[in-house]
Each structure stands twice: as C-alpha cells, then as structure tokens.
Short mmCIF file of C-alpha atoms and ligand atoms in Angstrom, two decimals:
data_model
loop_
_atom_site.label_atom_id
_atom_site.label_comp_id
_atom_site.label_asym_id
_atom_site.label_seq_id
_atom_site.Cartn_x
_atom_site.Cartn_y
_atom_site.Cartn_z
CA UNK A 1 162.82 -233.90 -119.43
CA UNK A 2 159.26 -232.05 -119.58
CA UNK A 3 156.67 -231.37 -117.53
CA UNK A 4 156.90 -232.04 -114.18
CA UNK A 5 160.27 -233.15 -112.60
CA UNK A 6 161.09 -234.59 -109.58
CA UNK A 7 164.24 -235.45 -108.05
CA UNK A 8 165.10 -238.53 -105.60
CA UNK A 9 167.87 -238.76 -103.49
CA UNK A 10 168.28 -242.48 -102.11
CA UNK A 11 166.66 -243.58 -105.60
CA UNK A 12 168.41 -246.73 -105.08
CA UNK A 13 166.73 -247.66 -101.47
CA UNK A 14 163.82 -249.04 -100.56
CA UNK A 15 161.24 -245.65 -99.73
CA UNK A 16 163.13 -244.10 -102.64
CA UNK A 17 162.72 -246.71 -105.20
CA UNK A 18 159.42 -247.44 -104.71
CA UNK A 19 158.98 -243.18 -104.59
CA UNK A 20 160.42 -243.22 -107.96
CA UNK A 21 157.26 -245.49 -109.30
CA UNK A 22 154.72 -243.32 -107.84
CA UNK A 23 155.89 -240.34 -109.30
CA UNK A 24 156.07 -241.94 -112.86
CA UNK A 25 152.92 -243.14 -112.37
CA UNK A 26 152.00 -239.70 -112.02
CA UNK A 27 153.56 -238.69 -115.29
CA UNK A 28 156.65 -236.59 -113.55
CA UNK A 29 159.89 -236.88 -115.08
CA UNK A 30 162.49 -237.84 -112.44
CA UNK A 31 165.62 -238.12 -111.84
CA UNK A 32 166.98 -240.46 -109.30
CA UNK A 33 170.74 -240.24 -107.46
CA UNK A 34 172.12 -242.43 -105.02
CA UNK A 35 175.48 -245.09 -103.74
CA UNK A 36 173.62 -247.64 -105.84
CA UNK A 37 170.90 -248.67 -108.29
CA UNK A 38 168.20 -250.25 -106.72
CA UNK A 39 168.97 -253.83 -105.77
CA UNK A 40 165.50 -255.56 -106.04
CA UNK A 41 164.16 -254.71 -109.81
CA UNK A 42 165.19 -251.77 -112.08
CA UNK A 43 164.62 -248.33 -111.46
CA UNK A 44 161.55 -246.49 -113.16
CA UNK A 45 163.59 -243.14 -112.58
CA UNK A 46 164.57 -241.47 -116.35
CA UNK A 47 167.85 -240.65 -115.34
CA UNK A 48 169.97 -242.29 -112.16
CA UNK A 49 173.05 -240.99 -111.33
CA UNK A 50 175.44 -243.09 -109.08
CA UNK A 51 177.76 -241.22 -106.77
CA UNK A 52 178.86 -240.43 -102.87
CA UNK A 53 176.22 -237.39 -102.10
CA UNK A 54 178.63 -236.52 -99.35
CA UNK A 55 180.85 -235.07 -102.59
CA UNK A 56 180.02 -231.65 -103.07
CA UNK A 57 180.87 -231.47 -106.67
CA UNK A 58 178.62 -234.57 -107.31
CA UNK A 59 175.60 -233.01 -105.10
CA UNK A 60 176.07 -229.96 -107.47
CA UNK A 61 175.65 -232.25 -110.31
CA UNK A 62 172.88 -233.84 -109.10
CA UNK A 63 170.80 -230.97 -108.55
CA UNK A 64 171.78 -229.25 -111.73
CA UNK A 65 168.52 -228.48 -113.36
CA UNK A 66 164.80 -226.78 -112.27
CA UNK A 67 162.60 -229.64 -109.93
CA UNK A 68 159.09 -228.94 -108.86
CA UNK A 69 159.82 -231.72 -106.29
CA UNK A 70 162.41 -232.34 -104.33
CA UNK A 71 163.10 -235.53 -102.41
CA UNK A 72 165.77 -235.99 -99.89
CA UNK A 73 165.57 -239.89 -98.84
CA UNK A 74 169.57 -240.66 -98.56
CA UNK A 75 170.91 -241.72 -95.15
CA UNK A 76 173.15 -243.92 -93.72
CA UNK A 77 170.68 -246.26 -91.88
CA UNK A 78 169.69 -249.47 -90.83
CA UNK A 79 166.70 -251.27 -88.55
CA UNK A 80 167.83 -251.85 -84.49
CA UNK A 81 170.96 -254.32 -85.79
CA UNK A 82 172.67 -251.04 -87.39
CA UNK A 83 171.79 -248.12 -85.71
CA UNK A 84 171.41 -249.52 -81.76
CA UNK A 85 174.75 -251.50 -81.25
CA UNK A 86 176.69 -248.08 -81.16
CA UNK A 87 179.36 -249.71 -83.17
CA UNK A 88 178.24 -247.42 -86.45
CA UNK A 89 177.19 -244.27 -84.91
CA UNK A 90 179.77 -241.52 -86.46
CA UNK A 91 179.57 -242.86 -89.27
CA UNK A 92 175.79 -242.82 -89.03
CA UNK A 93 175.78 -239.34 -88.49
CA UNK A 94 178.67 -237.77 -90.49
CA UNK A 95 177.11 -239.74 -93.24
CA UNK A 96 173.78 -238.72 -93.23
CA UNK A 97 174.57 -235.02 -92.09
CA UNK A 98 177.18 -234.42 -94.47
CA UNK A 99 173.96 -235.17 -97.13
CA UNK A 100 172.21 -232.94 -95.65
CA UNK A 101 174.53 -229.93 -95.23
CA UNK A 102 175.61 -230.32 -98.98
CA UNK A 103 171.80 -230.45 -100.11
CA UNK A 104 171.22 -227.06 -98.47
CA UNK A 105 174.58 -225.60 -99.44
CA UNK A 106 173.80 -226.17 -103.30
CA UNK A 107 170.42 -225.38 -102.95
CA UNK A 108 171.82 -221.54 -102.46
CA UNK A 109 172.75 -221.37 -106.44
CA UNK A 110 170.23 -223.56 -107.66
CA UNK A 111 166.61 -223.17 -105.62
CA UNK A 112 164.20 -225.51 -106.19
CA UNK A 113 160.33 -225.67 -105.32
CA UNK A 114 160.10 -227.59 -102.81
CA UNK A 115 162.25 -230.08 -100.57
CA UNK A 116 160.81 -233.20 -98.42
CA UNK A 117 163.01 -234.65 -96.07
CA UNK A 118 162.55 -238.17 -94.58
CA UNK A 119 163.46 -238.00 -90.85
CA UNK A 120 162.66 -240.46 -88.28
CA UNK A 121 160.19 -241.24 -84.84
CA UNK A 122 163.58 -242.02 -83.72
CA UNK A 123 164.01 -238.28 -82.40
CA UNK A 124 161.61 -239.18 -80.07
CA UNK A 125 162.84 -238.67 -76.40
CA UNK A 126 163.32 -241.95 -74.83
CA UNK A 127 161.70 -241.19 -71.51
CA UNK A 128 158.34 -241.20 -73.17
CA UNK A 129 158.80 -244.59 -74.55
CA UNK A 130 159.58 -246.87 -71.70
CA UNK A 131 155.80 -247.98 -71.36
CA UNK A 132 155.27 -250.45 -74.15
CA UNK A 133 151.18 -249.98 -73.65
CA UNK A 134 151.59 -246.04 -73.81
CA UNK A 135 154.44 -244.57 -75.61
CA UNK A 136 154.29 -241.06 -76.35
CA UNK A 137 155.45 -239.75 -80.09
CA UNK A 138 153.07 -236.51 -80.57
CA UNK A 139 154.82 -234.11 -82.49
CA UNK A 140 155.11 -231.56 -79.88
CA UNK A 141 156.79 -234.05 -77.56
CA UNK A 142 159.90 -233.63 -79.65
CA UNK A 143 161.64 -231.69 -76.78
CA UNK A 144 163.18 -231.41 -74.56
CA UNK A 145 164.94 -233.84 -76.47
CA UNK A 146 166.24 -236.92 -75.73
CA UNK A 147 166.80 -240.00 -78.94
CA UNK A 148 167.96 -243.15 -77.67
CA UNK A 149 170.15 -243.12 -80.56
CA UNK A 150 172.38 -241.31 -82.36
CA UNK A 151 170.45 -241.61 -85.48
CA UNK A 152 167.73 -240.21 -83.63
CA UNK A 153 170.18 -237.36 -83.25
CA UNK A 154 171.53 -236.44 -86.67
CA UNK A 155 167.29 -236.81 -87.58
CA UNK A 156 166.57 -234.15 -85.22
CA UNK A 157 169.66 -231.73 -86.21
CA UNK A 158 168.60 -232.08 -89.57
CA UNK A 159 165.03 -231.29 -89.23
CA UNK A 160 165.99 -228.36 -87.29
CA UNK A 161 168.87 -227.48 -90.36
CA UNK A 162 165.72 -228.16 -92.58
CA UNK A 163 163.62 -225.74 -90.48
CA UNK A 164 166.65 -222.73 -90.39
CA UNK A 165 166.90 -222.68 -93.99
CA UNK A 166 162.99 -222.81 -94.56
CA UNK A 167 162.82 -219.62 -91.67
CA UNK A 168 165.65 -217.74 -93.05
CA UNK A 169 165.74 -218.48 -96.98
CA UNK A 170 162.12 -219.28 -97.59
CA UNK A 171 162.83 -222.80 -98.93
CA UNK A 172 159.20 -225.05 -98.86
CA UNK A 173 160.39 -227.42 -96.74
CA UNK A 174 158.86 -231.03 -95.76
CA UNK A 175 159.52 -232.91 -92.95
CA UNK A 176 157.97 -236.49 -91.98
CA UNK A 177 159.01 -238.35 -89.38
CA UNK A 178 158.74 -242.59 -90.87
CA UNK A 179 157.83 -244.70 -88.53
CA UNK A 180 158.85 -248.14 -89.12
CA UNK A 181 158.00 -248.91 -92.91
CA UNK A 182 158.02 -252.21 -94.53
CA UNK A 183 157.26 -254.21 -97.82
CA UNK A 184 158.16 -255.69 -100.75
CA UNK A 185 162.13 -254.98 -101.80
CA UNK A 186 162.73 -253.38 -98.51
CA UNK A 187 166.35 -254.84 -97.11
CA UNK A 188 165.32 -258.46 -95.51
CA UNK A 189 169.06 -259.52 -94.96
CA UNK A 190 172.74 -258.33 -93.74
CA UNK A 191 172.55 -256.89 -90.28
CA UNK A 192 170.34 -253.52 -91.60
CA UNK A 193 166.60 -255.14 -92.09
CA UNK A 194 164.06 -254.04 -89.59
CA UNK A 195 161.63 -256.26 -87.53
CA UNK A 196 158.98 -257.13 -90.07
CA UNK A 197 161.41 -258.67 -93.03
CA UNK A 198 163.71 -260.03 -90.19
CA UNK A 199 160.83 -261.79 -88.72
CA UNK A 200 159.64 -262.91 -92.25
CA UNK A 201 162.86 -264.03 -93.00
CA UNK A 202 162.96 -266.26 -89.95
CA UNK A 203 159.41 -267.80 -90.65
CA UNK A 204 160.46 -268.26 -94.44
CA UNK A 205 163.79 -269.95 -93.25
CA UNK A 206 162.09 -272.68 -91.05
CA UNK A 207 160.29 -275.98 -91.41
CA UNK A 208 156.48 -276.12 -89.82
CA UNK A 209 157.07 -276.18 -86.15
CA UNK A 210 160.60 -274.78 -85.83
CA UNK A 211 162.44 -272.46 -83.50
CA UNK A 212 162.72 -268.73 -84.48
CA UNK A 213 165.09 -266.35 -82.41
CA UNK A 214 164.01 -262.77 -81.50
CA UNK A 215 165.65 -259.95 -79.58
CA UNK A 216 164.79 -259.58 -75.96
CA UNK A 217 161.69 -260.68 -74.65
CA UNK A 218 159.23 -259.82 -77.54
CA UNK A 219 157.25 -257.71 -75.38
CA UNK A 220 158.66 -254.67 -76.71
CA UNK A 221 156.08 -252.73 -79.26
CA UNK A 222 156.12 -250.99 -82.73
CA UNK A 223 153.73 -250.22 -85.23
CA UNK A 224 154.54 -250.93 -88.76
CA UNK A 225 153.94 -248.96 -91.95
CA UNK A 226 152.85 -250.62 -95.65
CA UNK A 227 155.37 -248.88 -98.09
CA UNK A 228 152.10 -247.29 -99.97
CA UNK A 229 150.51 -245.86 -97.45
CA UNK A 230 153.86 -243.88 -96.26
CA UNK A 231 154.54 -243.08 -100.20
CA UNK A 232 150.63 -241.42 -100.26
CA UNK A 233 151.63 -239.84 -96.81
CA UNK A 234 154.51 -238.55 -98.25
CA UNK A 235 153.27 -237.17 -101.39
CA UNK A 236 150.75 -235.58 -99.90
CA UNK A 237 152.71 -233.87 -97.32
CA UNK A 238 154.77 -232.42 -99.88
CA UNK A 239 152.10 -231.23 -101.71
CA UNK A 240 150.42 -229.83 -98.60
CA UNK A 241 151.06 -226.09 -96.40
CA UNK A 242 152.56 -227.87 -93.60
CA UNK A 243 155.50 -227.01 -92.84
CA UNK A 244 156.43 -228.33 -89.22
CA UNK A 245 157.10 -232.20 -89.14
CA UNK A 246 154.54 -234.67 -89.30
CA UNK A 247 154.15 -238.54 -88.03
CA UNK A 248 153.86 -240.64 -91.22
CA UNK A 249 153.34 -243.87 -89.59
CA UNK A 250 150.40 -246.73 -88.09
CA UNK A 251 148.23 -246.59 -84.96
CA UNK A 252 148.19 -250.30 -85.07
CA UNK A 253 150.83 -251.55 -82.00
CA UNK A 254 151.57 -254.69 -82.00
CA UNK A 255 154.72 -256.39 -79.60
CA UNK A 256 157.31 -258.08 -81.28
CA UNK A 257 156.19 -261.41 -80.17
CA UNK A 258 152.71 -260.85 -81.72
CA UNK A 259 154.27 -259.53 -84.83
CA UNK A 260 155.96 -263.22 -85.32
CA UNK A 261 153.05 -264.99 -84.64
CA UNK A 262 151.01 -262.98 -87.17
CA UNK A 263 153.80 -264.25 -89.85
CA UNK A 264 153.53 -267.54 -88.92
CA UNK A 265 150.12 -267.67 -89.38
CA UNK A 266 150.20 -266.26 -92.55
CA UNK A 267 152.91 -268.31 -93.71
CA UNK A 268 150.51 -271.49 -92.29
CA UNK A 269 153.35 -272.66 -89.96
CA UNK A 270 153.23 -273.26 -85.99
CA UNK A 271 156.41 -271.68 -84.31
CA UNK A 272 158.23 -271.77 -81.52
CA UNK A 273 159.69 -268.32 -80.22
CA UNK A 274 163.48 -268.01 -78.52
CA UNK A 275 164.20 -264.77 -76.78
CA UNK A 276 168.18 -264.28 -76.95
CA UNK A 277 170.38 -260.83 -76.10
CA UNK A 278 170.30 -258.20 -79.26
CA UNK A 279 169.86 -254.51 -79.68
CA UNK A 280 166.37 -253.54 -78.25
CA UNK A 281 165.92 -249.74 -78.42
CA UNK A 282 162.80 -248.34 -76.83
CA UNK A 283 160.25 -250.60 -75.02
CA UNK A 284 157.47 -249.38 -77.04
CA UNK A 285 156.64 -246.77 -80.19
CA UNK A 286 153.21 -246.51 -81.91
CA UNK A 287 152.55 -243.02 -84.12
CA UNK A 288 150.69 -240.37 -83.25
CA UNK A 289 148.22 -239.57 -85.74
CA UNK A 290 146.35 -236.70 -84.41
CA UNK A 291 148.49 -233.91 -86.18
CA UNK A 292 148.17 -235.67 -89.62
CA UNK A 293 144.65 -236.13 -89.69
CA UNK A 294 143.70 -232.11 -88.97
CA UNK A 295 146.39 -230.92 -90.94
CA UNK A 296 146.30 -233.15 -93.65
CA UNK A 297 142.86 -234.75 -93.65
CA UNK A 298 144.18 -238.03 -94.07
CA UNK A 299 145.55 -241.16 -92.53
CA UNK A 300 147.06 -244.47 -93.18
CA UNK A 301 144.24 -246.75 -92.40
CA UNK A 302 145.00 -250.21 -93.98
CA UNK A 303 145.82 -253.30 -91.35
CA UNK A 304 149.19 -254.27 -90.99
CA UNK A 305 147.54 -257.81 -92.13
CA UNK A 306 147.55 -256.75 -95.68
CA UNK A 307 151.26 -255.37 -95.79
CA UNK A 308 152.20 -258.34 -93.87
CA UNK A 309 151.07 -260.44 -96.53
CA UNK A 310 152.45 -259.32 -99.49
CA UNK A 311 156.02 -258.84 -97.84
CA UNK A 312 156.36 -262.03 -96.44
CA UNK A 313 154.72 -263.37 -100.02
CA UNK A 314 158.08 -261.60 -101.43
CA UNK A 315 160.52 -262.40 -98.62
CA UNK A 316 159.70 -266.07 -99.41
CA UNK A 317 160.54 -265.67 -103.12
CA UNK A 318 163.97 -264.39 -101.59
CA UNK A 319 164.50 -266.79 -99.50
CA UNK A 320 163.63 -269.44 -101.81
CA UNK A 321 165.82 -268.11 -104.78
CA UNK A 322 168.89 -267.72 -102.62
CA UNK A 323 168.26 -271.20 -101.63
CA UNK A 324 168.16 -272.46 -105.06
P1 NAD B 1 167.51 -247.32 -97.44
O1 NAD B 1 168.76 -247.59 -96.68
O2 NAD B 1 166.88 -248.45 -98.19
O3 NAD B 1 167.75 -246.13 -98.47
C1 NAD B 1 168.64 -245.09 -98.22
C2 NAD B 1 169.49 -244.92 -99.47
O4 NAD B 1 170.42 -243.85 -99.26
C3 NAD B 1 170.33 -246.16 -99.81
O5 NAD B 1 170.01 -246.65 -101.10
C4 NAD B 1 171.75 -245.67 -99.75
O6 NAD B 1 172.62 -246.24 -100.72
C5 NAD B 1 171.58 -244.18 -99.98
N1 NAD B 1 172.73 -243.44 -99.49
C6 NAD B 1 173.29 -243.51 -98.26
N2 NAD B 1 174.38 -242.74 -98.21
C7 NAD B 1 174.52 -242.18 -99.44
C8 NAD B 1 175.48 -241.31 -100.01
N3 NAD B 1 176.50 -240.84 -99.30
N4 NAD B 1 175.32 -240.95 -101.30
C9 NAD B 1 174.29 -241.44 -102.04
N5 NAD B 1 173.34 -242.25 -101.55
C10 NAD B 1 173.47 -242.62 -100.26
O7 NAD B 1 166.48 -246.69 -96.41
P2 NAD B 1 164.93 -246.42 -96.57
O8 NAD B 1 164.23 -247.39 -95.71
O9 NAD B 1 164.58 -246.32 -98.00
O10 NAD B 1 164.80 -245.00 -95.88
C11 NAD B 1 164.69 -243.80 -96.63
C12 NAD B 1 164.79 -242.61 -95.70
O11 NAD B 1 163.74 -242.67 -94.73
C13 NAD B 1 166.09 -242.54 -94.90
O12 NAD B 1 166.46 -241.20 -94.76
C14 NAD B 1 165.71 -243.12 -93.57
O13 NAD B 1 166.56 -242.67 -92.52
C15 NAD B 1 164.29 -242.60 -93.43
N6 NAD B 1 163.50 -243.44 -92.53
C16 NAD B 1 163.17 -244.71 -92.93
C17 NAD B 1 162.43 -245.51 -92.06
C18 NAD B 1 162.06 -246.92 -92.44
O14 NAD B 1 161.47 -247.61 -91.62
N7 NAD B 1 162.37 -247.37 -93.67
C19 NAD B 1 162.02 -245.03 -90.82
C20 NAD B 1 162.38 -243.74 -90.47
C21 NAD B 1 163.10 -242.95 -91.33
N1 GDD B 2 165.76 -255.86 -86.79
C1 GDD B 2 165.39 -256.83 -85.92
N2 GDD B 2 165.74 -258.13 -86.18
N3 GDD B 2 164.71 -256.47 -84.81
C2 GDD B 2 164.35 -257.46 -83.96
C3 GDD B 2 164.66 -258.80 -84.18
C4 GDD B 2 165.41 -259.16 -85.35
O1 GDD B 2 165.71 -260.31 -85.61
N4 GDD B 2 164.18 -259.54 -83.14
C5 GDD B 2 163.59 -258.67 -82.33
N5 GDD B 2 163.70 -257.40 -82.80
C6 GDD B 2 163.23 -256.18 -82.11
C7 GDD B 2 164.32 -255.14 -81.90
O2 GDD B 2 165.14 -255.52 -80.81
C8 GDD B 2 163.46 -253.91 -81.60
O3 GDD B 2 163.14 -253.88 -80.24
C9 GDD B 2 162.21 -254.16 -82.43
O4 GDD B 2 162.25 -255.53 -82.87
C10 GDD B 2 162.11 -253.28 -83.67
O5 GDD B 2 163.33 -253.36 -84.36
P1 GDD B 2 163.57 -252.66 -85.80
O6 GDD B 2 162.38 -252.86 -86.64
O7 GDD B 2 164.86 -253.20 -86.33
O8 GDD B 2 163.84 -251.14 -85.47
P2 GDD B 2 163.10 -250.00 -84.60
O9 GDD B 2 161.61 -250.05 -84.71
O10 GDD B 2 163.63 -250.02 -83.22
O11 GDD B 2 163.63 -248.72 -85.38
C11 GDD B 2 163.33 -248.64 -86.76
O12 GDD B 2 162.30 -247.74 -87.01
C12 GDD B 2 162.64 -246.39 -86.92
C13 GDD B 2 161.42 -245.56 -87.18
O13 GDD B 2 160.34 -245.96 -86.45
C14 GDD B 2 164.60 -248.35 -87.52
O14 GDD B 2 164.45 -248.71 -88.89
C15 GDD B 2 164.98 -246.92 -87.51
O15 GDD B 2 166.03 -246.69 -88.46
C16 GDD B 2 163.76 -246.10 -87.89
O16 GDD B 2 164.08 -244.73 -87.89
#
C-alpha cells in the first residue's frame, strides 16, 4: 500500500463498511479488520482481515504497519432489542472494552497518527431524557453520569480510556458520539436493527392497510442520522483539532409513531399502528448540535425524508428477495 492508509476496525459493519468507500473514494489505501466481511455487498477495503479483535495477537496483527488514519468502529452492539433487554449486557461490555483496551495496548509499540473512536449519545444521563419534547444531550451534560444502559456505560469508560491515553501519551484522539444512524445495508433483521429499518421492515412486510406493531406507545422520540452525513461528520472530525467528543447526529425529532407514518407514506400504503410491551430506553433523544457547528463549522443538514427514502427503497429489495 502507498500513499495514504487508513485502517477500519468493524470493516465488516454497517458505519464501517460504508467508511471503507469513502476513504477509497478519497484515494487512501485501507485496510479493513473485523468478525466478518461485510454482509450486504463486497468490501472496497484493499486488504480485510477476519479475526476476534478481543485476541491480542490478532489486534497486533492488525495494526502492524504505519496509518495516517485510524478508525476504531468495532463493538458489540445492537438497536433497543439488543442492548435494552439486559439479557446481553456483559457481554456487551467485555466485548466492546476488551477492543478497546487491546487497541490502546498495541498502539504503545506501534503509534499511529491519529485514532477516531465511535462512541454513542447513549452515555447520556437518563434524567435529562425523560421529556420526549426536551431531552438534553449537550456535550457538557455528560456528567454526572448516568446511561440507561450498560452500553451507554462501556461508551463512556472508553471515551474516558480514549481521553487518558490522548492526556498522558499524546495519541490524536477522536471521539463522536453517533446518534442513531441509518441507511442502506445497515442490519434491518435479527433482534439488533434499530427503529428506522425495523419500521421499514414492518411497512415492507405488509399489504396496503395492514397492522404494524411498535414498542410502547410511539410517543417516545429520536432523531435519525443518513449514513453520509455521519461518514462526512466523521471524517471531518478526524481531520479536525478537536479533541473532546462531539454529537454526530440530527436536530430533526421525530416520535416513533411519526417515524412509521412517514414510511408508510413513502412506501404509498395506509397503516394501522399496534403499541405492544418491548424495550423502550429513554422517552426522548434529539442531538445537540451547538458544539459541532463552532468547532467544526459544519452540520448535518439533509431531512430525514431523503435518508428515509433510499433505506426503505433498499429494505424493500430485502424484503422482497428473502421472500422470493
Ligand atoms: P455494526 O454492528 O454494524 O458494526 C460493528 C462491527 O464490529 C460488526 O461488523 C462486528 O462484527 C464488529 N465486531 C464486533 N466485535 C468484534 C470483535 N471482537 N472483533 C472484530 N470485529 C468485531 O454497528 P455500526 O452501526 O456499524 O456501528 C459502528 C460503531 O458506531 C459501533 O462502535 C457502535 O457502537 C457505534 N455507534 C453506532 C450507532 C448507530 O446508530 N449505528 C450509534 C451510536 C454508536
Ligand atoms: N429497534 C426497534 N424495533 N425499536 C422500536 C421498535 C422496533 O420494532 N418499535 C418501537 N421501537 C422504539 C424503541 O422501543 C425505542 O424507544 C425507539 O424505537 C428507538 O429504538 P432504536 O432505534 O432501536 O434504539 P435507540 O434510539 O434507543 O438507541 C440506538 O441509538 C443509539 C444512539 O443514539 C441504538 O442503536 C444504540 O446502540 C445507539 O448507541
């Protein structure tokens, strides 16, 4: 490899996948690693390498070489069906710390330029997010802390391992918190897919007319980020001087009830809505975008209307194909 080089860990997931594109699109040379190659379509990475990340010896491997970039995407991880029934939470967070610990422990003998790491608005303390009309995520709200999850928790330990390493060894570290991103090859089925390609899904699945089922009363709020505006978020994070952690995510809060009415009318059909018992998490969560925009200059400004389309657009195909 020449040139630029990047590395991707969680090449074979969704943000990492479509991550890989950009950054062959911008000429680097990259090398992806993850459990899996990417499920969807192939991966644009030059080199993937397939192993357990929590293995020292293969992290060492992996990092083996001199990156301008370095990605750190890999976590165990799932939308409010994984990570809020409790029923996965140590292995949520030995997982995805182990990854993290072993990132930082090789990076001693080989140091690279710069690291990113992809943590979550699910640090977010849960007493600011019981009002669905006003929940609070500004990056200073952080603490005292308070996740309503334990994913939230292994995210916030490892932004704060992230931070140690930056204040004691100098790394360039990278730190945005996702909230909520969706699109095209993003998981739509199997317990870990998040509102939007659940919700598609469900449209896809029924006739004109039919009955969808959502979690709780739908009156609970998100806001909901188009896979290419969080990959330009994140690239130009990386590339920026800002070193604390950053909201990468909408403005544009929307309830869950709205969300599957805005699927159905894309998808043309009339619904009906049933609310049934299922893991809720906080009552509401919109970003905060007032850090991004002064320190950056920049925010993700495109309606969820547009990322809405193309997904469910894709989610159909799915649907269809497994049908066939
Ligand atoms: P994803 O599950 O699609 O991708 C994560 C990838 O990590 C998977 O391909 C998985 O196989 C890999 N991985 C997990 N454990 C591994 C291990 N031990 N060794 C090697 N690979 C391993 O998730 P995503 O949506 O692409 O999310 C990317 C990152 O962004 C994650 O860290 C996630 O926690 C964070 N994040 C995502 C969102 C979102 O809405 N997508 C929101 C907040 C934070
Ligand atoms: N997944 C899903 N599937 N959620 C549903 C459904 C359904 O069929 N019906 C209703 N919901 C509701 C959930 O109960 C929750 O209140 C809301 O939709 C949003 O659920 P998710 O999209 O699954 O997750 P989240 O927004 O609570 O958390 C996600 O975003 C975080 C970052 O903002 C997760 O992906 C986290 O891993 C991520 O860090």
């Amino acid at each position: 490899m020449s040139g630029r080089r990047a590395l991707v860990m969680g090449a074979g997931g969704f943000v990492g996948s479509h991550l890989v594109r950009r950054l062959k699109s911008e000429s680097f040379a990259v090398r992806g690693a993850d459990l899996k190659t990417p499920e969807f379509s192939p991966t644009a990475a030059d080199e993937f390498l397939v192993g357990d990340l929590q293995n020292i010896d293969f992290m060492r491997q992996v990092m083996d070489g001199a990156f301008d970039e370095v990605y750190q995407l890999a976590a165990d991880m799932g939308g409010a069906g994984y990570i809020f029934t409790g029923a996965n939470d140590a292995d949520i967070m030995s997982n995805s710390a182990l990854i993290n610990l072993n990132v930082l422990q090789c990076s001693k003998a080989q140091p690279f330029g710069r690291v990113f790491y992809a943590s979550s608005a699910c640090i977010y303390p849960a007493y600011n997010q019981v009002n669905p009309d006003d929940p609070k995520t500004a990056e200073a709200t952080a603490y005292p802390a308070e996740p309503d999850s334990e994913y939230g928790w292994e995210k916030l330990f490892s932004e704060r391992l992230y931070l140690a390493h930056a204040r004691n060894r100098g790394m360039k570290v990278r730190i945005a918190r996702y909230h909520n991103i969706f699109g095209p090859e993003g998981t739509w089925q199997g317990g870990r897919e998040k509102a939007p390609a659940a919700l598609c899904r469900k449209v896809a699945e029924i006739s004109d007319g039919g009955t969808i089922e959502i979690w709780g009363d739908g009156e609970q709020t998100r806001s909901f980020l188009y896979i290419e505006e969080c990959l330009e978020g994140t690239v130009r994070l990386m590339r920026s001087d800002v070193g604390e952690p950053v909201n990468v995510g909408s403005t544009e809060m929307v309830s869950i009830n709205e969300l599957a009415m805005r699927i159905a009318a894309i998808a043309g059909k009339s619904i009906k809505i049933r609310h049934i018992p299922g893991p809720l998490g906080v009552r509401g969560r919109t970003s905060d975008n007032d850090l991004i925009r002064q320190r950056l200059g920049w925010t993700p400004l495109a309606p969820l209307h547009t990322g809405l389309e193309q997904t469910y657009r894709w989610i159909l195909t799915q649907v269809s194909a497994l049908r066939a």
